[in-house]
PDB file of C-alpha atoms and ligand atoms in Angstrom:
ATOM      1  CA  UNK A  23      99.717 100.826 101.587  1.00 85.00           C
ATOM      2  CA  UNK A  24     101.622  98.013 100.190  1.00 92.00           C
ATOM      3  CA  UNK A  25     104.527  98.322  97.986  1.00 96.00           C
ATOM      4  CA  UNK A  26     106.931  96.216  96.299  1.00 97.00           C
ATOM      5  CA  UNK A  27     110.216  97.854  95.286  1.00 98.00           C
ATOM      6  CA  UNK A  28     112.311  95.639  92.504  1.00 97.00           C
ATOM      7  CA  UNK A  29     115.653  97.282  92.912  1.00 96.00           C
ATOM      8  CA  UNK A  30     119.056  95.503  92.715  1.00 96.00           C
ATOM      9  CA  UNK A  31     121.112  99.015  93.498  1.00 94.00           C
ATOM     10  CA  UNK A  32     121.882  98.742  97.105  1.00 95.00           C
ATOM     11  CA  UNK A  33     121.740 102.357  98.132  1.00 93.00           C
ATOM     12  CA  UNK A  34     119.038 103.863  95.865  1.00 92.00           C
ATOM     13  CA  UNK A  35     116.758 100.456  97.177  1.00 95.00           C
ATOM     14  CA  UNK A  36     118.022 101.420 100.539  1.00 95.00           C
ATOM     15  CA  UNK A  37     117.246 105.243 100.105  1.00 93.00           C
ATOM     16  CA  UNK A  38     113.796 104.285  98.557  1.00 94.00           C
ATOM     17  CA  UNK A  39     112.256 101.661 101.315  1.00 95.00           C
ATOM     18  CA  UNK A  40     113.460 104.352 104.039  1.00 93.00           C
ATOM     19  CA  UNK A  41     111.544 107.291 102.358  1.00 91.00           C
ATOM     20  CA  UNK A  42     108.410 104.822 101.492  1.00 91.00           C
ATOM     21  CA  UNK A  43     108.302 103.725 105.041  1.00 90.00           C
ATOM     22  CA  UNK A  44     108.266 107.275 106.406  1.00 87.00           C
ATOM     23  CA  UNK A  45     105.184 107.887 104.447  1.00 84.00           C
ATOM     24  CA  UNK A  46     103.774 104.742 106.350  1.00 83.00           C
ATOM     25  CA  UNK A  47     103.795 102.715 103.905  1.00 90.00           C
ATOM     26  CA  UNK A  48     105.111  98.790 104.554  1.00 91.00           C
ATOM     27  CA  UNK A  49     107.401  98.030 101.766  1.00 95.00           C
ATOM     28  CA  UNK A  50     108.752  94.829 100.656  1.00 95.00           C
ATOM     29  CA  UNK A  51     112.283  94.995  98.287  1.00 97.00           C
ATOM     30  CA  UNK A  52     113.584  92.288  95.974  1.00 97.00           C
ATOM     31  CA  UNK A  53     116.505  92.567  93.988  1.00 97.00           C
ATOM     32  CA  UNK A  54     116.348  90.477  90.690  1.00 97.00           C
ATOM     33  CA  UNK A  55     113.275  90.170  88.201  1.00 96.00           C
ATOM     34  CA  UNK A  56     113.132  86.242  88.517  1.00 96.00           C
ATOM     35  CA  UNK A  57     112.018  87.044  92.336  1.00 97.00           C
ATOM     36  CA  UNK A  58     109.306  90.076  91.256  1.00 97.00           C
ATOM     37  CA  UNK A  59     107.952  87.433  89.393  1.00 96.00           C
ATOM     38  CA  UNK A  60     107.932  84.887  91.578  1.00 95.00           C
ATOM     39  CA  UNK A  61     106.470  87.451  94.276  1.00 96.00           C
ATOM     40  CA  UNK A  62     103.833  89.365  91.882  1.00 96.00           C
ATOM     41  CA  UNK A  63     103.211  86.185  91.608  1.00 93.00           C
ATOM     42  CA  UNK A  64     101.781  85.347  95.188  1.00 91.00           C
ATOM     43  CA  UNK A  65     101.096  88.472  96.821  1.00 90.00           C
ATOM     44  CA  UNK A  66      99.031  91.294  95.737  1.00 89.00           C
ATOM     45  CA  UNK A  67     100.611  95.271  96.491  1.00 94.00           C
ATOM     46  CA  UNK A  68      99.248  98.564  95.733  1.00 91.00           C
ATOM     47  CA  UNK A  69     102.099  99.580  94.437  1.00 95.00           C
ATOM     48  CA  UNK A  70     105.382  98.474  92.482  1.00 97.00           C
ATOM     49  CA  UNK A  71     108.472 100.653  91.928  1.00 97.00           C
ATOM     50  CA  UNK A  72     109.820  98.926  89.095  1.00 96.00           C
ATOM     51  CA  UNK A  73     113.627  99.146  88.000  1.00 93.00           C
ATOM     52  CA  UNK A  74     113.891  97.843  84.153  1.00 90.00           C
ATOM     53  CA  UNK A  75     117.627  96.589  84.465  1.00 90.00           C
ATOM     54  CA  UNK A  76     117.987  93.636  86.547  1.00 92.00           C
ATOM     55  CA  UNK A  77     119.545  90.395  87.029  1.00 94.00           C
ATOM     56  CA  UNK A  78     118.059  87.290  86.084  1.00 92.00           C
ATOM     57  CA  UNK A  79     115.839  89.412  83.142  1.00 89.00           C
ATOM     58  CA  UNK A  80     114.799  92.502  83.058  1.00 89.00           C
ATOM     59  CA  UNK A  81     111.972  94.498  84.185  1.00 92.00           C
ATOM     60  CA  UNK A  82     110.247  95.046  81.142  1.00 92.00           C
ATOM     61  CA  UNK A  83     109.340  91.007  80.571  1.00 93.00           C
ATOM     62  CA  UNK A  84     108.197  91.300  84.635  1.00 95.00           C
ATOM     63  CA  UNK A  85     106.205  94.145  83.826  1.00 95.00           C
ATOM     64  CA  UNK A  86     104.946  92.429  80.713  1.00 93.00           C
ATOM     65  CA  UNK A  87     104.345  89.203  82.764  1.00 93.00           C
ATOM     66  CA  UNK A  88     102.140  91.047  85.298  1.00 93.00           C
ATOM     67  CA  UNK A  89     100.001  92.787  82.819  1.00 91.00           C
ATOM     68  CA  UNK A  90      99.627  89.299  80.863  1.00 88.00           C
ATOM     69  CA  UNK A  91      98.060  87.972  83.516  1.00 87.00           C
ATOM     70  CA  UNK A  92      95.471  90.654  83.665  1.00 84.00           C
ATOM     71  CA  UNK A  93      97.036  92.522  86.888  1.00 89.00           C
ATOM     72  CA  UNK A  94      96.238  96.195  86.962  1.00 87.00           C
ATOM     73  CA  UNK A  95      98.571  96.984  89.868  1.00 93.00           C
ATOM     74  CA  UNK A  96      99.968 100.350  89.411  1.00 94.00           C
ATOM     75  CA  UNK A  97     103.869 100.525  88.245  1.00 96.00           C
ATOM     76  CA  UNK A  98     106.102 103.427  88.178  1.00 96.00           C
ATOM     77  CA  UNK A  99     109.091 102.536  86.152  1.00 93.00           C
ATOM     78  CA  UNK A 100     112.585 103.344  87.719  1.00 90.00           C
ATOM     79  CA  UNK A 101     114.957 103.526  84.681  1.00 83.00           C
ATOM     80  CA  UNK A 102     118.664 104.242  84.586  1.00 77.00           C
ATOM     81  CA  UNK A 103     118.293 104.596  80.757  1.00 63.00           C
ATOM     82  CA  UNK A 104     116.636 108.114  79.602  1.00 61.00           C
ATOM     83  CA  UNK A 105     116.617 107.077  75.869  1.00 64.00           C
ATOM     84  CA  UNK A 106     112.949 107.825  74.935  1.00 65.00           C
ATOM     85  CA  UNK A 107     112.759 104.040  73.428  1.00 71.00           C
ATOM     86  CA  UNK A 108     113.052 103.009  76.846  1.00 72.00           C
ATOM     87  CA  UNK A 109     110.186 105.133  78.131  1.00 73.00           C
ATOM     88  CA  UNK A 110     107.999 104.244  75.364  1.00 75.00           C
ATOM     89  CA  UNK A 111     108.547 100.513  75.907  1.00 79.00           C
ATOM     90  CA  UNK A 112     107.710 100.932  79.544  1.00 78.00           C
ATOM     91  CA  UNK A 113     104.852 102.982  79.004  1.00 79.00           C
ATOM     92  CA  UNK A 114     103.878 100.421  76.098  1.00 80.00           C
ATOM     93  CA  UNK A 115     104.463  97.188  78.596  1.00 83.00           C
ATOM     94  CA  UNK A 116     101.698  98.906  80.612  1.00 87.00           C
ATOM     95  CA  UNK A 117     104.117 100.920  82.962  1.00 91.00           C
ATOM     96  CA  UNK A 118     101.622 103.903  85.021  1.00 92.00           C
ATOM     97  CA  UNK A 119     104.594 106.229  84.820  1.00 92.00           C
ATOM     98  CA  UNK A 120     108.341 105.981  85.244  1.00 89.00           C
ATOM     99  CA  UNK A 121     111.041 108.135  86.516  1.00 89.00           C
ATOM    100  CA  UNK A 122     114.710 108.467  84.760  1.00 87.00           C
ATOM    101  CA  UNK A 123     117.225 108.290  87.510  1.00 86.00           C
ATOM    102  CA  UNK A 124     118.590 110.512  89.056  1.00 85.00           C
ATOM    103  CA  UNK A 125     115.505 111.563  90.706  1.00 87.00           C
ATOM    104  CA  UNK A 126     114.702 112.846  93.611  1.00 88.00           C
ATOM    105  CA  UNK A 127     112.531 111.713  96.152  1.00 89.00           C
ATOM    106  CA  UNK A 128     109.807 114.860  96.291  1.00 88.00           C
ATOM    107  CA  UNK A 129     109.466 114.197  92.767  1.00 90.00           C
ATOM    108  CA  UNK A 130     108.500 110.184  93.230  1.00 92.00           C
ATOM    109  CA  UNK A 131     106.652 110.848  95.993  1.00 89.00           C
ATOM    110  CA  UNK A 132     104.057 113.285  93.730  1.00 88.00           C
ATOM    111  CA  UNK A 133     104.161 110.798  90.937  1.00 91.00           C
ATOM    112  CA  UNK A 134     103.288 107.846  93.766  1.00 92.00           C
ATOM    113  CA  UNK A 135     100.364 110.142  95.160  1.00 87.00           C
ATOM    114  CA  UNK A 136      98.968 111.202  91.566  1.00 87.00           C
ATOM    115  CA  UNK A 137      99.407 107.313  90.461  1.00 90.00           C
ATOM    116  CA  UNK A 138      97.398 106.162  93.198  1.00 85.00           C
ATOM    117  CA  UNK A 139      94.886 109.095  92.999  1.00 79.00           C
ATOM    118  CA  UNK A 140      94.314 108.027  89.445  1.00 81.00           C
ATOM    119  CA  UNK A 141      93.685 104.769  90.484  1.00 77.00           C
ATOM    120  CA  UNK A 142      91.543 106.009  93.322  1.00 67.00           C
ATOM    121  CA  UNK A 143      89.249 107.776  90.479  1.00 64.00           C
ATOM    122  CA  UNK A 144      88.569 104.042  89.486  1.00 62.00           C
ATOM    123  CA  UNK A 145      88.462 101.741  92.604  1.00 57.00           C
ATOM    124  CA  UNK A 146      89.065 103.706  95.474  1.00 56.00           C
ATOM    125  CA  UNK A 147      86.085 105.812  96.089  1.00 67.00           C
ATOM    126  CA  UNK A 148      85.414 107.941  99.043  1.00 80.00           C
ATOM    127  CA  UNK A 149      85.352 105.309 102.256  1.00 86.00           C
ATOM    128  CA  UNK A 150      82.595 106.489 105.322  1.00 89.00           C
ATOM    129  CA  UNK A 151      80.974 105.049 108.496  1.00 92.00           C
ATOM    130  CA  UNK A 152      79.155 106.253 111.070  1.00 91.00           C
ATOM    131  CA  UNK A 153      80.232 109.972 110.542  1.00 92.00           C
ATOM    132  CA  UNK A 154      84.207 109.117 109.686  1.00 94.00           C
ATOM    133  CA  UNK A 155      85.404 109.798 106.471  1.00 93.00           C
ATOM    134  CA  UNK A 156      88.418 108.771 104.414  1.00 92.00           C
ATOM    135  CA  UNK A 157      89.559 109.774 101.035  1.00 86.00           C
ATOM    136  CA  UNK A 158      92.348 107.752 100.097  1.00 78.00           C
ATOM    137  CA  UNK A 159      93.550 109.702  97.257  1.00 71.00           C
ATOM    138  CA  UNK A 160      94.499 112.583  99.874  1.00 77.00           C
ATOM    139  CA  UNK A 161      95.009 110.542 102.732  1.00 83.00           C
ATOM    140  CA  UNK A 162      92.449 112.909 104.500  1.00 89.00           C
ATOM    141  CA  UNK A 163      90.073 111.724 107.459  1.00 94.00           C
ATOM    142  CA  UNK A 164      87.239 113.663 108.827  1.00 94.00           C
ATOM    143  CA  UNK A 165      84.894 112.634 111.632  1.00 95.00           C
ATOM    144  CA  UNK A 166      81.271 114.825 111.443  1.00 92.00           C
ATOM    145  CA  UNK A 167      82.997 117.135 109.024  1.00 89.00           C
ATOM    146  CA  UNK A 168      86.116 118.593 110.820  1.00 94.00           C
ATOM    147  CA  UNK A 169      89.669 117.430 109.838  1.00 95.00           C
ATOM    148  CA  UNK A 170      91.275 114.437 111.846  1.00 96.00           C
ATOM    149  CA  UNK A 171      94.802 114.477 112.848  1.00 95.00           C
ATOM    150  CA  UNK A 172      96.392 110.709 111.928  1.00 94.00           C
ATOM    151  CA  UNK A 173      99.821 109.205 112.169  1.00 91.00           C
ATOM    152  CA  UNK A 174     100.483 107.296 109.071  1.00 87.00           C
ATOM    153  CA  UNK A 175     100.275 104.177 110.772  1.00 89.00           C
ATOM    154  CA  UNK A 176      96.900 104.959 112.484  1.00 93.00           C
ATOM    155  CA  UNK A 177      96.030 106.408 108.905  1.00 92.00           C
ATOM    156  CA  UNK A 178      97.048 102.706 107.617  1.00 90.00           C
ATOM    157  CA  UNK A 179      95.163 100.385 110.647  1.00 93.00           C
ATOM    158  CA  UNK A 180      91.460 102.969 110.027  1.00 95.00           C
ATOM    159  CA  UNK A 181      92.243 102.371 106.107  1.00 91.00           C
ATOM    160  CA  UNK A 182      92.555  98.910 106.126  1.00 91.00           C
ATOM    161  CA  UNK A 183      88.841  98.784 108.348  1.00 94.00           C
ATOM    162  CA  UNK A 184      86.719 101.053 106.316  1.00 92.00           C
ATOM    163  CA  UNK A 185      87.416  99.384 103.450  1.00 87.00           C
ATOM    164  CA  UNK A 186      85.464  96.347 105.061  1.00 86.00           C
ATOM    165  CA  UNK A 187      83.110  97.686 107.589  1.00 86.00           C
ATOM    166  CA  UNK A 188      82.173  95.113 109.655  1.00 84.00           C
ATOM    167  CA  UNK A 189      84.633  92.306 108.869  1.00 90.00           C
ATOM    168  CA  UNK A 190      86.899  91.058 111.314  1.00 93.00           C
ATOM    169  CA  UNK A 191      90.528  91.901 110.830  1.00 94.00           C
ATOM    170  CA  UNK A 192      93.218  89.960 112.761  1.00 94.00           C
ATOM    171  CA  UNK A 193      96.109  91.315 114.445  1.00 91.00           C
ATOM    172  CA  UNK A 194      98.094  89.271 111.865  1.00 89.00           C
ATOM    173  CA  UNK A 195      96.048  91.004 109.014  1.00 88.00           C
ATOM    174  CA  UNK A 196      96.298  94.297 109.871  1.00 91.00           C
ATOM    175  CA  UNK A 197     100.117  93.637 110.608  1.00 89.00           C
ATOM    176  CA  UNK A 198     100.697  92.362 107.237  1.00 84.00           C
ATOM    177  CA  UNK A 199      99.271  95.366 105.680  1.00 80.00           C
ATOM    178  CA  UNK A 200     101.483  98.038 107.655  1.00 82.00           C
ATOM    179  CA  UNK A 201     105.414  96.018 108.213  1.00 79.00           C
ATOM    180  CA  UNK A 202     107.373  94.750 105.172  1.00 74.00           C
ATOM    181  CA  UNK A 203     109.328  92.092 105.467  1.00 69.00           C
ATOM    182  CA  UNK A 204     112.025  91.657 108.242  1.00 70.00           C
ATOM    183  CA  UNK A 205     110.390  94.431 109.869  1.00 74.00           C
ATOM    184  CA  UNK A 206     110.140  94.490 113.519  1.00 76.00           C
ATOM    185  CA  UNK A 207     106.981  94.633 114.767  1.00 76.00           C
ATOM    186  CA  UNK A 208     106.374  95.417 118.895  1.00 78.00           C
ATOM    187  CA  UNK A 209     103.423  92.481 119.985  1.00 78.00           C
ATOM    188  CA  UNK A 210     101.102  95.083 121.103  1.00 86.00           C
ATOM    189  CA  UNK A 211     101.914  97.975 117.905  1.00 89.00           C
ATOM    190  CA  UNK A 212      98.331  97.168 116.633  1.00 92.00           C
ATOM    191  CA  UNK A 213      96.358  97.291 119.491  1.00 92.00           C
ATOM    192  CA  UNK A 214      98.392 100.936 120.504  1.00 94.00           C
ATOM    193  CA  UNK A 215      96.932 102.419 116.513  1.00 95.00           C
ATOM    194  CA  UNK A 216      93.791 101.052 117.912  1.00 96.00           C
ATOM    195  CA  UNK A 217      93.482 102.913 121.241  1.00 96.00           C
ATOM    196  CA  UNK A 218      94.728 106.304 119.214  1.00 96.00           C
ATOM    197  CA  UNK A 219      91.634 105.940 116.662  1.00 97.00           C
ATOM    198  CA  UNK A 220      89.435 105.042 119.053  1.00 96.00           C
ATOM    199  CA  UNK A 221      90.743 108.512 121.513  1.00 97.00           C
ATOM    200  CA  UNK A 222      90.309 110.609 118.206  1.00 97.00           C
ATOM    201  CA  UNK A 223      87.214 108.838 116.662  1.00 96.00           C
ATOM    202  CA  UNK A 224      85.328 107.810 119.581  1.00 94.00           C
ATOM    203  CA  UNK A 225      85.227 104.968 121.697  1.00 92.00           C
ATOM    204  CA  UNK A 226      82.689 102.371 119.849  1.00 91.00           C
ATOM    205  CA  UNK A 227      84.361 103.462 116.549  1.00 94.00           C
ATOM    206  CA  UNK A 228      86.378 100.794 116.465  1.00 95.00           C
ATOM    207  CA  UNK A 229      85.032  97.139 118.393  1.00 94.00           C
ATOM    208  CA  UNK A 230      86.918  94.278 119.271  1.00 93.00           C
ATOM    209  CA  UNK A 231      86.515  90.432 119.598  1.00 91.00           C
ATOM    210  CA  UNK A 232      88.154  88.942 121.992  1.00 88.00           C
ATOM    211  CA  UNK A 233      91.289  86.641 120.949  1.00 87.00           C
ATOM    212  CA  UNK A 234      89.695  87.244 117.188  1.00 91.00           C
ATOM    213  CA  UNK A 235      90.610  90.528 115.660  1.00 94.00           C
ATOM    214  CA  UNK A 236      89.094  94.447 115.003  1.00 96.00           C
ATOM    215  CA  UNK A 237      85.973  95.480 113.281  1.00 95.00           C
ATOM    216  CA  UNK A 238      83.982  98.829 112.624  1.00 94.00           C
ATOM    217  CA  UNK A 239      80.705  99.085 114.187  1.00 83.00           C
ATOM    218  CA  UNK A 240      77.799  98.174 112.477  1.00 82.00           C
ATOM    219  CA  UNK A 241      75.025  98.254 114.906  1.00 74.00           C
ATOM    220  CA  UNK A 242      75.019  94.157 114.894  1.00 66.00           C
ATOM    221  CA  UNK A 243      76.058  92.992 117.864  1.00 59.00           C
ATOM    222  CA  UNK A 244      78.944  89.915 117.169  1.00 58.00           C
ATOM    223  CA  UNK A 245      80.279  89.615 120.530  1.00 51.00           C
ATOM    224  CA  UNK A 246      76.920  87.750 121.921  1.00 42.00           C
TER     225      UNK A 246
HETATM  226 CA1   CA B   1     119.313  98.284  87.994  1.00 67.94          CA
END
């Protein structure tokens, strides 16, 4: 998944994108509201960790700004203030949840996963294909009913597919979905996930184009 983190407190940002991206998730990090707007904006994310006090504004007009355009990306407020008028003007902006700091990261990391799965309830359903099965709420993949073993990178790259069977995904696609910015990405990183689905979920699970991109199998032949 995709998250943007608007943070402008060095360490905690720092101590957030490291935790996020052990989960697998790519995470982009900006540090003042006028660039969460600017970036909200532009890109879409399927989640934002939202501080409220910020430079250049605060995170209560971005919040507002998003929702005002009819955005229904999930936000988990990150607030340094615990007075319960703050909380209720998050959760009134159209905030998901928030979090008083200090918190720790277990704790975010259950409100991230019950965020999402309430989100999941509404758009993302059960995904399956030819005998593969993903439930993103639990992050769970089975392949003719037994449990499947992913990294959360692999996890990320079979995601991404099943969500589009049969559409062509370039390398740049599927690398835009799983690095955040300034990332380093090896060349061949996507093509690697590929060969370890493809081991655990069978060979024609996952087809290729040539010089094009990945797809999942659909029984019509695009290679010709
Ligand atoms: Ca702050």
């Amino acid at each position: 998944m995709r998250f943007l983190l608007v943070e402008d407190d060095r360490m905690i940002g720092d101590s957030l994108r490291a935790a996020l991206r052990m989960e697998g998730h790519a995470v982009d990090w900006v540090r003042d509201a006028s660039a969460a707007q600017g970036t909200l904006a532009s890109e879409r994310f399927d989640l934002v960790l939202l501080d409220l006090g910020l430079p250049q504004g605060n995170g209560l007009d971005v919040l507002r700004g998003l929702r005002g355009r009819g955005d229904a990306t999930p936000v988990i407020v990150l607030t340094a203030r615990d007075g319960p008028g703050d909380r209720v003007a998050g959760l009134d902006a159209g905030a998901d949840d928030y979090l008083v700091k200090p918190f720790d990261l277990d704790e975010l990391g259950a409100r991230i996963r019950a965020v999402l799965r309430r989100q999941a309830g509404r758009a993302m359903p059960l995904l399956a294909h030819r005998g593969v099965s993903l439930e993103p709420a639990t992050r769970q993949v089975q392949r003719d009913g037994q449990p499947v073993l992913l990294s959360a990178r692999e996890y990320a790259v079979l995601e991404l597919l099943m969500q589009r069977p049969g559409a062509v995904l370039s390398r740049a696609q599927i690398e835009d979905r799983l690095y955040g910015w300034g990332e380093e990405i090896e060349s061949n990183a996507v093509s690697v996930y590929v060969h370890q689905l493809r081991k655990k979920l069978g060979a024609d699970f996952i087809r290729s184009m040539r010089g094009v991109g990945y797809f999942l199998d659909t029984g019509k032949d695009k290679s010709a």
